[in-house]
């Protein structure tokens, strides 16, 4: 059946959850002719094979079915089969279609409402007794969520699903009857449809040319390969759709299909290896270990070798779906299949020897003996592993429904979290109300229950005001809440006495409060408080103060990263904006350095009213602007982002800039044809990951067409123009590894402080304590101390003239959450520093302050600097009189 929802059942700012109302959508299936009693049979109109539809066999060398055509095929099958329903969920970041395909016996599709209701009841142990749950587990069938691809360059699985859908829609066998009668397949053909377009369209359009067939840039507009690393903040619409599907269907098993490099086993199936977190319940790994081994058996029976397991210790990291779903009661069945050359051409080992490890061991029982691996092999392995996963799920429905969907949240409810904590308390008084909102909203999106105190209470000896939030641990999502709200001590686990510590697969910690800048307290002992359930997390209501009169000013405090959105609105509307360089008292309030001061015009009032309401941050008014020195921001500051082609940190930076309304352009090779970059930009930001080579060499025009010319190299001449940009008065900001690039460009007086050797220093992605100088314009609004995120980048030592903005503590604890080996190397070293170079300014951020937009508590370090470099100083009288330094044309005046 074909179903199309009204597009975009969400609104951009609220995000996902409109889609997920708890009522299931009734399938419109009607019993058509030829509907058989068991699994049903195909209808009269013939369903073409993938080969008939696409013109080639799935897995044929050098051939890839394009995504729109795959969706057309799925729609066609749905039209002609009563076993298949097609549904459009919404539009992606780039406007493409995000769809699901439901496959089951017609009788199951007709009672889909009831089956979904059973899953919902099982998932809520408060309203379902164990006896009732056992009865429901007998009545229902497990849902098998099949995610064919999220990493768009891993194209083989997305081809295999055409064969899988065809088989399930048309075959009448013991296998299909079993799967269709005893499970519901929820297929997402692609978790990143945009990438399917970008990768496969590029591949097909370069056929017969001398250009490279592989797509050079990010295959998701903002996140690229990191589309799989968005599972605590759920920033992207595709992740929000996926979260909504979880909430709606409650799959007992989630099968996530990936491909990996081509040096290891041919396919990975569970059991997983490595370490796990005690927050993850045991049967979340054991149920999928059984599936993985069922698949290993099926692969062996089909004569397929090179089947590996005991790898991918996924249960520590939360940034990935594999780390998230176990907390919901969905067992994650991950398959990773070896890749080939240029997506679709055989991989042949250069020395003629067989591919992959050749020693048999328990993690690879029968090595792969051939020296060749093809797209057809990927398709074959994918199908066998998927059919085995479906078969196991259909055979074990009752157990999976009970053990996964019911027992997991039931255990959280009855036993509480392993750490034994009672609740987390979020004080009503916070430095950053916007950060608090964003954190609570993510908890709400992941179905964590939040209570709010209706009167003051005491917990762990501390008094909390009415309006403080309480997140109790004994709730169905208690372990998830504990995992994201708490801090971590990553364990030192080794495979042998002398072996190195097993580093996390992704990161050693995710602590939303520390990343966002929210004060929370983990409370162990139960406490009394009068609480009410928060129905929906909302921004604080703010109202504009009365207009202060002609000589007055509006003030906006600088602490919240939400102020960025207010500043960009002021910039957009060309409203004069000043900042006080010193703290001051005004009309009963005390304001820190960096407070924004805006002349009280009606136009400013309108802009401030709208922008402040959007982030829930108050604006105050004073009859007279403060008499302290300060700066005026340059009107409509021109920001350039050097993001780098295919560079994920640059993609995330684009997303962040787009979200916050920053007026920016991506710096392109064409810009370097100008006499000077200062003609175009006031500030240039170098994302993490930009090397001198990326700038000088860039993409090769012989390999990539004109369309990618923005990323061509700019040569040594361009390199020198970038240096000249700073000397002429430009502001250059370097994040993470790009600090070394800028050091090379401008011979900055800094040197790396950390050893390269992981045995001596490593964090694995952790939060470390940091001291800030809030009197420095780059750190205006920052607290004196708050943890920062450090992952594989440098800390620095000053060797000459420069200003330290933030540094690691010289004494005491360095690690705030996660893991740290070699604390002695980083103590007292510099993270953020600023330098005057010629007439310009450089700020270096040694740590990745914009990492996947997670460490939001540090964002102001970047945004302060973006606008401060081009700003003009005003003296105390000038600020009090709000005397503009810039003329209407944006040029400096009144010197
Ligand atoms: Zn992958």
Short mmCIF file of C-alpha atoms and ligand atoms in Angstrom, two decimals, residues 151 154 225 258-259 336, ligand 1:
data_model
loop_
_atom_site.label_atom_id
_atom_site.label_comp_id
_atom_site.label_asym_id
_atom_site.label_seq_id
_atom_site.Cartn_x
_atom_site.Cartn_y
_atom_site.Cartn_z
CA UNK A 151 26.81 5.88 5.63
CA UNK A 154 28.64 2.06 1.91
CA UNK A 225 29.97 10.39 7.94
CA UNK A 258 27.23 -0.92 7.49
CA UNK A 259 30.30 -1.58 5.43
CA UNK A 336 29.67 -4.57 8.87
ZN1 LIG B 1 29.28 2.71 8.24
#
